[in-house]
Coordinates of C-alpha atoms and ligand atoms in Angstrom, one line a residue:
M5 CA -23.2 -22.5 -4.1
N6 CA -23.2 -21.4 -1.0
N7 CA -22.7 -25.0 0.5
L8 CA -19.3 -25.3 -0.9
R9 CA -16.6 -26.8 1.1
S10 CA -13.7 -26.8 -1.8
L11 CA -13.8 -26.7 -5.5
T12 CA -11.7 -29.0 -7.5
L13 CA -9.1 -28.0 -10.1
N14 CA -9.2 -30.1 -13.1
D15 CA -7.3 -30.4 -16.1
D16 CA -8.9 -32.5 -18.6
A17 CA -9.6 -36.0 -16.7
Q18 CA -6.8 -35.0 -14.5
S19 CA -7.3 -33.4 -10.6
L20 CA -4.5 -30.5 -10.4
C21 CA -5.3 -29.8 -6.8
E22 CA -8.1 -29.0 -4.1
L23 CA -9.4 -25.3 -3.6
P24 CA -11.0 -24.9 0.3
V25 CA -13.7 -22.6 0.2
L26 CA -14.1 -19.8 3.1
T27 CA -17.6 -19.1 4.3
G28 CA -17.8 -15.4 6.0
T29 CA -20.1 -14.0 8.6
T30 CA -22.5 -13.3 5.7
G31 CA -21.5 -12.4 1.8
P32 CA -20.4 -14.6 -0.7
N33 CA -17.8 -17.3 -0.3
V34 CA -14.8 -16.9 -1.3
I35 CA -12.0 -19.6 -2.6
D36 CA -8.6 -20.0 -1.3
V37 CA -6.0 -19.8 -4.0
Q38 CA -3.2 -18.9 -1.4
H39 CA -1.6 -22.2 -2.3
L40 CA -2.6 -22.2 -6.0
Y41 CA 1.2 -21.7 -7.1
R42 CA 2.9 -23.6 -5.2
E43 CA 0.6 -26.5 -6.3
T44 CA -0.1 -26.0 -9.5
G45 CA 2.5 -23.5 -11.0
L46 CA -0.5 -21.3 -11.7
F47 CA -1.9 -17.6 -11.1
T48 CA -5.3 -15.9 -10.7
Y49 CA -5.6 -12.9 -13.2
D50 CA -7.7 -10.4 -11.6
P51 CA -7.0 -6.7 -13.0
G52 CA -8.9 -4.3 -11.0
F53 CA -9.4 -7.0 -8.5
N54 CA -13.0 -7.4 -9.6
S55 CA -13.4 -11.0 -7.8
T56 CA -10.8 -10.7 -5.4
A57 CA -11.1 -10.6 -1.5
S58 CA -7.7 -9.3 -0.2
C59 CA -7.9 -10.5 3.4
R60 CA -10.3 -10.7 5.7
S61 CA -12.2 -8.3 7.5
T62 CA -14.5 -7.8 10.9
I63 CA -15.2 -3.4 10.2
T64 CA -17.2 -3.2 7.0
F65 CA -19.4 -5.1 4.9
I66 CA -21.6 -4.2 1.6
D67 CA -23.7 -5.9 -0.1
G68 CA -23.9 -3.9 -3.8
E69 CA -27.1 -6.2 -4.7
E70 CA -29.7 -5.2 -2.1
G71 CA -27.6 -1.4 -1.7
V72 CA -26.9 -2.4 2.6
L73 CA -24.1 -1.1 4.1
L74 CA -23.2 -1.7 7.6
Y75 CA -20.0 -0.9 9.7
R76 CA -19.2 -3.7 12.1
G77 CA -22.9 -4.9 11.7
Y78 CA -25.0 -1.8 12.3
P79 CA -26.8 0.1 8.7
I80 CA -25.1 3.1 7.8
E81 CA -28.9 4.3 8.4
Q82 CA -29.5 3.9 12.1
L83 CA -25.3 5.6 12.5
A84 CA -25.9 8.1 10.5
E85 CA -29.3 9.2 12.2
Q86 CA -28.7 7.8 16.1
C87 CA -24.8 8.5 16.4
N88 CA -22.4 11.6 15.8
F89 CA -19.3 11.2 13.6
L90 CA -16.8 10.6 16.9
E91 CA -19.0 7.7 17.9
V92 CA -18.7 5.9 14.7
C93 CA -15.1 6.6 14.5
Y94 CA -14.6 4.7 17.9
L95 CA -17.4 2.5 16.4
I96 CA -14.8 1.3 13.7
L97 CA -11.8 1.2 15.8
K98 CA -12.9 -0.7 18.2
G99 CA -15.5 -2.5 17.4
E100 CA -18.6 -1.6 19.5
L101 CA -20.3 1.6 20.4
P102 CA -18.9 3.4 23.0
T103 CA -20.9 4.3 26.2
T104 CA -21.0 7.5 27.8
T105 CA -18.0 7.6 29.7
Q106 CA -16.0 5.8 26.5
L107 CA -16.9 8.1 24.7
D108 CA -16.1 11.8 26.9
S109 CA -12.5 9.9 27.1
F110 CA -12.1 9.4 23.3
Q111 CA -13.8 12.6 22.8
H112 CA -11.2 14.3 25.0
N113 CA -8.1 12.3 23.8
I114 CA -9.0 13.2 19.9
T115 CA -9.5 17.2 21.1
M116 CA -6.0 17.1 23.2
H117 CA -4.0 16.5 19.9
T118 CA -5.8 19.0 17.7
M119 CA -3.4 20.8 17.4
V120 CA -0.2 20.2 15.0
H121 CA 3.5 20.7 15.8
D122 CA 4.2 24.5 15.1
Q123 CA 7.5 23.6 12.8
L124 CA 5.0 21.6 10.8
T125 CA 3.5 25.6 10.2
N126 CA 6.7 26.1 7.9
F127 CA 6.0 22.7 6.2
F128 CA 3.3 25.1 3.9
K129 CA 5.4 27.7 3.5
G130 CA 7.0 25.7 0.3
F131 CA 3.8 24.8 -1.3
R132 CA 2.8 27.8 -3.8
R133 CA -0.7 29.4 -3.0
D134 CA -2.4 28.1 -5.9
A135 CA -1.2 24.5 -5.3
H136 CA -4.3 22.3 -5.2
P137 CA -5.1 21.0 -1.4
M138 CA -4.7 17.3 -2.1
A139 CA -0.7 18.5 -3.4
I140 CA -0.4 19.7 -0.1
M141 CA -2.3 17.2 1.8
V142 CA -0.3 14.1 0.7
G143 CA 3.4 16.4 1.9
V144 CA 1.6 17.6 5.0
V145 CA 0.2 14.3 6.3
G146 CA 3.8 12.2 4.6
A147 CA 5.5 14.8 7.0
L148 CA 3.8 13.8 10.3
S149 CA 6.2 11.0 11.0
A150 CA 9.0 13.3 10.8
F151 CA 7.4 15.3 13.9
Y152 CA 5.8 12.3 15.5
H153 CA 8.3 10.0 16.0
D154 CA 8.2 9.1 19.7
A155 CA 5.6 6.1 19.2
L156 CA 6.4 4.8 16.2
D157 CA 6.2 1.0 17.3
I158 CA 4.1 -0.5 14.5
R159 CA 3.6 -3.7 16.9
S160 CA 2.8 -2.0 20.0
K161 CA -0.5 -2.0 20.2
K162 CA -0.2 1.5 22.4
D163 CA 1.4 3.2 19.7
R164 CA -1.0 2.3 17.2
E165 CA -3.7 3.8 19.1
M166 CA -0.8 7.1 19.8
C167 CA -1.2 7.8 16.1
S168 CA -4.9 6.9 15.3
I169 CA -5.5 9.3 17.8
R170 CA -3.0 12.1 16.4
L171 CA -4.2 11.6 13.1
I172 CA -7.9 11.6 13.9
A173 CA -7.4 14.5 15.5
K174 CA -5.1 16.1 12.9
V175 CA -5.8 15.7 9.7
P176 CA -8.8 18.0 9.8
T177 CA -6.4 21.4 11.5
I178 CA -4.8 20.5 8.3
V179 CA -7.4 20.3 5.4
A180 CA -8.9 23.7 7.4
M181 CA -4.5 25.3 6.9
C182 CA -5.1 23.9 3.4
H183 CA -7.2 26.4 2.9
K184 CA -6.5 29.2 5.1
Y185 CA -3.0 29.4 2.6
S186 CA -4.7 28.9 -0.1
T187 CA -6.7 31.7 0.5
G188 CA -3.8 33.7 1.7
L189 CA -5.7 34.1 5.4
P190 CA -4.0 32.7 9.0
F191 CA -3.8 29.8 10.1
M192 CA -6.5 29.7 13.0
Y193 CA -5.4 27.2 15.7
P194 CA -8.0 24.4 17.0
N195 CA -10.2 25.6 19.8
N196 CA -11.0 23.1 22.9
K197 CA -14.3 23.6 23.6
L198 CA -15.7 23.3 20.3
S199 CA -17.0 19.7 18.7
Y200 CA -15.3 18.2 16.2
V201 CA -17.2 19.9 13.8
E202 CA -17.5 23.1 14.8
N203 CA -13.8 23.4 15.4
F204 CA -13.3 22.5 11.9
L205 CA -16.0 25.3 10.4
R206 CA -14.4 27.8 13.0
M207 CA -11.0 26.8 11.4
M208 CA -12.4 27.1 8.1
H209 CA -14.3 30.5 8.5
A210 CA -13.3 32.2 11.0
T211 CA -10.3 34.8 10.8
P212 CA -8.3 36.8 13.8
C213 CA -10.5 39.3 13.2
D214 CA -13.9 37.8 12.6
D215 CA -15.3 34.3 15.1
Y216 CA -17.4 32.3 13.4
Q217 CA -20.4 30.7 14.9
A218 CA -21.9 27.5 13.3
N219 CA -25.3 26.9 12.4
P220 CA -26.3 23.9 13.9
V221 CA -28.0 22.4 11.5
L222 CA -24.9 22.8 9.3
V223 CA -22.9 21.3 11.7
R224 CA -25.1 18.3 11.7
A225 CA -24.5 18.3 7.7
L226 CA -20.9 17.7 7.8
D227 CA -21.6 15.3 10.7
R228 CA -23.3 12.9 8.9
I229 CA -20.9 13.8 5.7
L230 CA -18.2 12.3 7.4
I231 CA -20.0 9.4 9.2
L232 CA -21.4 8.3 5.7
H233 CA -17.3 8.5 4.2
A234 CA -15.9 7.1 7.2
D235 CA -15.0 3.6 5.5
H236 CA -16.0 1.8 2.4
E237 CA -14.5 -1.6 3.3
Q238 CA -11.3 -3.0 0.9
N239 CA -11.9 0.5 -2.1
A240 CA -9.1 1.7 -3.7
S241 CA -7.7 4.2 -0.9
T242 CA -8.2 1.7 1.6
S243 CA -6.8 -1.3 -0.3
T244 CA -3.8 0.9 -0.9
V245 CA -3.0 2.1 3.0
R246 CA -3.3 -1.7 3.3
L247 CA -0.5 -2.1 0.6
A248 CA 1.5 0.2 2.1
G249 CA 1.1 -0.9 5.5
S250 CA 2.1 -4.3 4.5
S251 CA 5.5 -3.3 3.9
G252 CA 6.1 -2.2 7.9
A253 CA 6.3 1.2 6.7
N254 CA 4.9 3.7 9.3
P255 CA 1.0 4.8 9.3
F256 CA 1.4 8.5 8.9
A257 CA 3.6 7.1 5.3
C258 CA 0.0 4.7 4.6
I259 CA -2.4 7.3 4.9
T260 CA -0.5 9.4 2.8
A261 CA -0.8 6.7 0.5
G262 CA -4.1 6.3 1.0
I263 CA -4.0 10.1 0.3
A264 CA -2.7 10.1 -2.5
C265 CA -4.9 7.1 -4.0
L266 CA -8.5 8.9 -3.2
W267 CA -7.1 12.2 -5.1
G268 CA -8.1 10.6 -8.3
A269 CA -10.7 11.4 -9.9
A270 CA -12.5 7.5 -10.3
H271 CA -12.4 8.2 -6.4
G272 CA -12.5 10.6 -4.2
G273 CA -11.9 13.3 -6.7
A274 CA -15.4 12.5 -7.7
N275 CA -16.7 14.5 -5.5
E276 CA -15.1 17.9 -6.8
A277 CA -15.7 16.4 -10.5
V278 CA -19.5 16.3 -10.5
L279 CA -19.4 20.4 -9.3
N280 CA -17.6 21.3 -12.0
M281 CA -19.7 18.8 -14.2
L282 CA -22.6 21.0 -12.8
E283 CA -21.3 23.7 -13.8
K284 CA -20.5 22.6 -17.2
I285 CA -23.3 21.4 -18.2
G286 CA -25.2 25.0 -16.9
D287 CA -28.8 24.5 -17.6
V288 CA -30.8 21.6 -17.8
S289 CA -31.9 22.0 -21.6
K290 CA -27.7 20.9 -21.7
I291 CA -28.6 17.8 -19.9
P292 CA -29.2 15.5 -22.9
E293 CA -26.0 16.3 -24.6
F294 CA -24.3 15.3 -21.3
I295 CA -26.0 12.2 -21.5
N296 CA -25.5 11.5 -24.7
K297 CA -21.8 12.4 -23.9
A298 CA -21.5 9.7 -21.2
K299 CA -23.2 7.3 -23.4
D300 CA -20.9 7.3 -26.7
K301 CA -17.8 4.6 -26.4
N302 CA -15.9 6.5 -28.1
D303 CA -16.1 9.8 -25.7
P304 CA -13.6 9.5 -22.5
F305 CA -16.7 11.3 -20.4
R306 CA -18.6 9.7 -18.0
L307 CA -21.4 11.2 -15.8
M308 CA -19.3 12.3 -12.5
G309 CA -21.4 10.1 -9.3
F310 CA -23.1 7.9 -11.3
G311 CA -21.6 4.4 -10.7
H312 CA -19.7 2.2 -8.5
R313 CA -17.8 -0.7 -8.5
V314 CA -19.9 -2.9 -5.9
Y315 CA -23.6 -0.9 -5.7
K316 CA -25.6 -2.2 -8.6
N317 CA -28.5 -0.7 -6.6
H318 CA -29.0 2.6 -5.0
D319 CA -25.6 3.8 -3.1
P320 CA -27.3 3.9 0.6
R321 CA -25.0 6.5 1.6
A322 CA -26.3 8.4 -1.7
R323 CA -30.0 8.6 -0.2
L324 CA -28.6 9.7 3.6
M325 CA -27.1 12.6 1.0
R326 CA -29.8 13.3 -0.4
T327 CA -32.2 14.0 2.6
T328 CA -29.2 15.8 3.8
C329 CA -29.1 18.1 0.8
H330 CA -32.6 19.3 1.4
E331 CA -32.4 19.8 5.0
V332 CA -29.0 22.4 4.5
L333 CA -31.1 23.8 1.4
N334 CA -33.9 24.1 3.4
E335 CA -32.3 25.7 6.3
L336 CA -29.9 28.2 4.3
G337 CA -33.2 28.7 1.7
L338 CA -31.2 28.5 -1.2
H339 CA -33.3 25.3 -1.9
D340 CA -33.8 26.7 -5.9
I341 CA -29.9 26.5 -6.7
K342 CA -29.6 26.2 -9.8
L343 CA -27.2 23.5 -9.2
F344 CA -29.1 21.8 -7.3
E345 CA -32.1 21.2 -9.2
L346 CA -29.6 20.6 -12.3
A347 CA -28.5 17.6 -10.4
L348 CA -32.1 16.7 -10.0
E349 CA -33.6 16.2 -13.2
L350 CA -30.1 15.3 -14.4
E351 CA -30.5 12.3 -11.9
R352 CA -34.0 12.2 -12.7
I353 CA -33.2 11.4 -16.5
A354 CA -30.1 9.3 -15.9
L355 CA -32.3 7.4 -13.8
E356 CA -35.2 6.9 -16.9
D357 CA -32.6 5.9 -19.6
E358 CA -31.9 2.6 -21.0
Y359 CA -27.5 2.1 -20.9
F360 CA -28.0 3.9 -17.0
I361 CA -30.8 1.4 -16.6
E362 CA -28.9 -1.6 -18.3
K363 CA -25.9 -1.1 -16.6
K364 CA -27.2 -0.1 -13.3
L365 CA -26.0 3.1 -12.4
Y366 CA -27.5 4.8 -9.7
P367 CA -26.3 7.8 -8.4
N368 CA -23.1 7.2 -5.8
V369 CA -21.9 9.4 -2.6
D370 CA -20.2 11.9 -4.7
F371 CA -23.1 12.8 -6.4
Y372 CA -24.9 14.9 -3.8
S373 CA -21.4 15.6 -1.2
G374 CA -20.5 18.2 -3.5
I375 CA -23.5 20.7 -3.3
V376 CA -24.0 20.0 0.5
L377 CA -20.7 20.9 0.5
H378 CA -20.6 23.9 -1.6
A379 CA -23.7 24.8 0.6
L380 CA -21.6 24.8 3.3
G381 CA -19.1 27.6 1.6
I382 CA -16.5 24.8 1.4
P383 CA -14.2 25.6 -1.8
T384 CA -14.8 22.8 -5.1
N385 CA -11.4 22.1 -5.0
M386 CA -11.1 21.3 -0.7
F387 CA -14.0 18.4 -1.4
T388 CA -11.4 15.7 -2.0
A389 CA -10.0 16.9 1.7
M390 CA -12.9 16.4 3.8
F391 CA -13.4 13.3 1.9
A392 CA -10.0 12.2 3.1
M393 CA -10.8 13.6 6.8
G394 CA -14.1 11.2 6.9
R395 CA -11.8 8.5 5.0
T396 CA -9.4 8.8 8.3
V397 CA -10.6 6.9 10.4
G398 CA -11.2 3.7 8.1
W399 CA -8.0 3.8 6.6
I400 CA -6.7 3.7 10.3
A401 CA -8.8 0.8 11.7
H402 CA -7.9 -1.1 8.3
W403 CA -4.2 -0.4 8.6
D404 CA -4.0 -1.8 12.8
E405 CA -6.8 -4.3 11.9
M406 CA -4.2 -5.8 8.8
I407 CA -0.9 -5.2 11.1
A408 CA -1.9 -7.0 13.8
D409 CA -3.8 -9.9 11.5
P410 CA -1.1 -13.3 12.5
E411 CA -1.8 -14.0 9.0
Q412 CA 0.0 -11.0 7.1
K413 CA 2.4 -11.2 4.4
I414 CA 3.9 -8.1 2.6
G415 CA 1.4 -7.6 -0.3
R416 CA 3.2 -8.8 -3.4
P417 CA 1.1 -9.8 -6.5
R418 CA 2.5 -11.3 -9.9
Q419 CA 1.0 -10.9 -13.2
L420 CA 0.9 -12.0 -16.9
Y421 CA 4.4 -11.1 -18.5
T422 CA 3.6 -10.2 -22.2
G423 CA 7.2 -8.7 -23.0
A424 CA 9.7 -9.4 -24.6
M425 CA 11.5 -12.4 -24.1
R426 CA 15.8 -13.1 -22.9
R427 CA 17.4 -11.1 -25.4
D428 CA 21.4 -9.6 -25.6
V429 CA 21.8 -6.3 -25.9
P430 CA 24.0 -5.6 -29.0
A431 CA 27.8 -5.2 -28.7
D432 CA 26.9 -1.6 -31.1
H433 CA 23.1 -0.9 -29.6
R434 CA 24.5 2.5 -29.1
K435 CA 25.3 2.6 -33.7
S436 CA 22.0 1.5 -34.4
N437 CA 20.0 3.9 -32.6
Ligands
LIG23 N1 -21.1 7.2 -16.7 C1 -21.0 6.7 -18.2 N2 -20.9 4.9 -18.3 C2 -20.4 4.9 -17.5 C3 -20.0 5.1 -15.7 C4 -20.4 7.0 -15.8 N3 -20.5 7.5 -14.5 N4 -19.7 4.1 -15.0 C5 -20.0 3.2 -15.5 N5 -20.2 3.4 -16.7 C6 -20.1 2.1 -17.4 C7 -19.1 1.8 -18.6 O1 -18.3 2.5 -19.3 C8 -19.0 0.3 -18.3 O2 -19.7 0.4 -19.5 P1 -19.0 -1.0 -21.2 O3 -19.5 -2.6 -19.9 O4 -20.6 -0.4 -22.0 O5 -18.1 -0.7 -20.9 C9 -19.9 -0.5 -17.5 O6 -20.7 0.9 -17.1 C10 -18.8 -0.3 -16.5 O7 -18.1 0.4 -15.8 P2 -16.4 0.2 -15.2 O8 -15.5 1.3 -15.5 O9 -16.2 -0.8 -16.3 O10 -17.3 -0.4 -13.6 P3 -16.4 0.2 -12.8 O11 -16.8 -1.0 -11.2 O12 -14.5 0.1 -13.0 O13 -16.5 1.3 -12.4 C11 -16.4 3.6 -11.6 C12 -16.8 1.8 -11.1 C13 -16.8 4.3 -10.4 C14 -15.2 3.9 -11.3 C15 -17.3 4.0 -12.8 O14 -18.3 4.0 -12.7 C16 -16.9 5.3 -12.6 O15 -16.5 5.7 -13.2 N6 -18.1 6.8 -12.3 C17 -17.5 8.2 -12.3 C18 -16.8 8.6 -11.2 C19 -17.5 8.3 -9.9 O16 -18.4 8.4 -9.6 N7 -16.8 7.7 -9.0 C20 -17.0 7.9 -7.2 C21 -17.3 6.8 -6.7 S1 -18.0 6.2 -5.5 C22 -16.5 7.2 -4.0 C23 -15.8 6.2 -4.3 O17 -15.8 5.0 -4.3 O18 -14.7 7.4 -4.3

């Protein structure tokens, strides 16, 4: 199949059209159906996009069968081991790892934009204190375009770069503000002497009367979480960002669309759902009951943190997260915490269960990230906002790649219509109701 150059679509003996087969650097070939409708009057049907490549991209590659994840060609394991998050951001945005000088300049640029417009703080006051942080994120990140409209020409590379820097710099500040707002504590300004992650942890945990000194092991753990979440090719939220951006919407609006999509429990909301699930299970003895619920076709319950659309093997991010989890719990002397024991046992039982083996359901990145975030003192309802913080760079890189792509068009899928045929509104339709 890999040598195919084109496919001929036949209707009985008659050839309808020739479909070119495109080859990427690696990964499955794709059938180019762009002109299918024009030539045959047919659409393709692929709900959930199981078999659809929506674009060309040079950013991230996943081999789901082998459990491989590459950012710009580099294996995630090496990046997580040898690089820090801002280096990975640079790589994702620009395609190459930075030199020391390039990294210093990039880091300086990010640091200089960590503060948000002071009036943005008023925006928070419109929300209830008990609002979910993701609800506030959707509102506040969306509002950024009202504050930073000096560089919103999406055709200008310089403006796009400025928006990228602003988003990567300001999202952590906004995430921390969401937390402070929900706890009734004053917002903490960023401190430009600190690294990206140290600064974030300080904005989360310090108060004006009590400073916060970050533990280097925990800083490294959070840095790794951000690296592991930085990009994942055309996942639901990234595709949402691309679709929103395809109409020419500004990047702040597009990233907000991504945040809204991420919130769902099948996507980024899973890390929060995993912790809630572990708390609900409560005890190792209850695991078989929950495994049975997950296997029951008549029960909507799913084992959160298990399964993935693309990985039909171990999620490489989950492996790294598991190691990070051990490191953090060792450092904090929390190795025997019940949640962690529960998670390990749940993983063991599920991986030996015929249902999970047959359906190739392995732990995904969210299975362990919640436990690490919990150990870092991040409240459960903040987990998905943490995911958004890591993924912002991926969203921005895909948005930028799409805008710069000469093939770019507004995203406009079609449908298989199954509704009523044309009919007339009855003259007496109100009476008959
Ligand atoms: N527990 C129990 N059964 C499952 C699970 C699960 N976690 N995941 C999939 N299945 C079953 C599903 O019922 C279906 O069975 P059948 O073939 O008998 O109908 C089969 O496995 C295939 O599932 P699917 O829903 O068709 O697969 P999908 O590719 O559409 O969904 C998924 C992928 C991630 C949405 C799904 O596995 C899931 O809901 N997992 C739990 C939520 C989760 O952990 N999400 C985080 C994903 S990783 C981070 C991210 O990308 O945001």
